[in-house]
């Protein structure tokens, strides 16, 4: 399940409310502190939700192509043994 995380969204609350066996957070640009907090939440959430759910994230850069974001989300959805990872896209 793809979750587009807007500025101000709580990543933990969004993941905990999700259903299914996989969540990929797409973390939009935000202020540096909020970005650091969102990034820091991924690994602990992956541990908390395992083994029932995998939690990963994609962080698109300013020039990232939306098709690349979609492809990366699809890759993480199919990567059955991958959890707790953050992929940055330029």
Coordinates of N, CA and C in Angstrom, one line a residue, residues 9-55:
X9 N 2.1 15.3 8.4 CA 1.5 13.9 8.7 C 2.4 13.2 9.7
X10 N 1.8 12.4 10.5 CA 2.6 11.5 11.5 C 2.8 10.2 10.8
X11 N 4.0 9.9 10.5 CA 4.3 8.6 9.8 C 3.9 7.4 10.6
X12 N 4.1 7.4 11.9 CA 3.7 6.3 12.8 C 2.2 6.1 12.8
X13 N 1.4 7.1 12.9 CA 0.0 7.0 12.9 C -0.5 6.5 11.5
X14 N 0.1 7.0 10.4 CA -0.3 6.5 9.1 C 0.0 5.0 8.9
X15 N 1.1 4.6 9.3 CA 1.5 3.2 9.2 C 0.6 2.3 10.1
X16 N 0.4 2.7 11.3 CA -0.4 1.9 12.3 C -1.8 1.8 11.8
X17 N -2.3 2.7 11.0 CA -3.7 2.7 10.5 C -3.8 1.9 9.2
X18 N -2.7 1.6 8.6 CA -2.7 0.9 7.4 C -3.0 -0.6 7.5
X19 N -3.5 -1.2 6.4 CA -3.7 -2.6 6.4 C -2.9 -3.3 5.3
X20 N -2.8 -4.6 5.3 CA -2.1 -5.3 4.3 C -0.7 -5.7 4.8
X21 N 0.1 -6.3 3.9 CA 1.4 -6.8 4.3 C 2.5 -5.9 3.9
X22 N 2.3 -4.8 3.3 CA 3.3 -3.9 2.9 C 2.8 -2.4 2.8
X23 N 3.7 -1.5 3.4 CA 3.4 -0.1 3.3 C 4.7 0.5 2.8
X24 N 4.5 1.4 1.8 CA 5.6 2.2 1.3 C 5.2 3.7 1.4
X25 N 5.9 4.4 2.3 CA 5.6 5.8 2.5 C 6.4 6.6 1.5
X26 N 5.7 7.5 0.8 CA 6.4 8.4 -0.1 C 6.4 9.7 0.7
X27 N 7.7 10.1 1.1 CA 7.8 11.2 2.0 C 8.2 12.5 1.1
X28 N 7.2 13.4 1.1 CA 7.3 14.6 0.3 C 8.3 15.6 1.0
X29 N 8.8 16.5 0.3 CA 9.7 17.5 0.8 C 9.1 18.2 2.0
X30 N 9.9 18.5 3.0 CA 9.5 19.1 4.2 C 10.7 19.8 4.9
X31 N 10.4 20.5 6.0 CA 11.6 21.1 6.7 C 12.5 20.1 7.2
X32 N 13.8 20.4 7.4 CA 14.8 19.5 7.8 C 14.5 18.6 9.0
X33 N 14.0 19.3 10.0 CA 13.7 18.5 11.3 C 12.6 17.5 11.0
X34 N 11.5 17.9 10.4 CA 10.4 17.0 10.1 C 10.9 15.9 9.2
X35 N 11.8 16.1 8.2 CA 12.3 15.1 7.4 C 13.1 14.1 8.2
X36 N 14.0 14.6 9.1 CA 14.8 13.8 9.9 C 13.9 12.9 10.8
X37 N 12.8 13.4 11.4 CA 11.9 12.6 12.2 C 11.2 11.5 11.4
X38 N 10.8 11.9 10.2 CA 10.1 10.9 9.3 C 11.1 9.8 8.9
X39 N 12.3 10.1 8.6 CA 13.3 9.1 8.2 C 13.6 8.2 9.4
X40 N 13.7 8.8 10.6 CA 14.1 8.1 11.8 C 13.0 7.1 12.2
X41 N 11.7 7.4 11.8 CA 10.6 6.5 12.2 C 10.5 5.2 11.4
X42 N 11.2 5.1 10.2 CA 11.0 4.0 9.3 C 11.5 2.7 10.0
X43 N 12.7 2.6 10.4 CA 13.2 1.3 11.0 C 12.5 0.9 12.2
X44 N 12.2 1.7 13.2 CA 11.4 1.2 14.3 C 10.0 0.8 14.0
X45 N 9.4 1.5 13.0 CA 8.1 1.0 12.5 C 8.1 -0.3 11.8
X46 N 9.2 -0.6 11.1 CA 9.4 -1.8 10.4 C 9.5 -3.0 11.4
X47 N 10.3 -2.7 12.5 CA 10.4 -3.7 13.6 C 9.1 -3.9 14.3
X48 N 8.4 -2.9 14.6 CA 7.1 -2.9 15.3 C 6.1 -3.7 14.5
X49 N 6.0 -3.5 13.2 CA 5.0 -4.2 12.4 C 5.3 -5.5 11.9
X50 N 6.6 -5.9 12.0 CA 7.0 -7.2 11.5 C 6.5 -8.3 12.4
X51 N 6.2 -9.5 11.9 CA 6.4 -10.0 10.5 C 5.1 -9.8 9.7
X52 N 4.1 -9.2 10.2 CA 2.8 -9.1 9.5 C 2.9 -8.1 8.4
X53 N 3.7 -7.1 8.5 CA 3.7 -6.0 7.5 C 5.2 -5.5 7.3
X54 N 5.5 -5.2 6.1 CA 6.8 -4.6 5.7 C 6.6 -3.1 5.6
X55 N 7.5 -2.3 6.1 CA 7.5 -0.9 6.0 C 8.7 -0.3 5.4

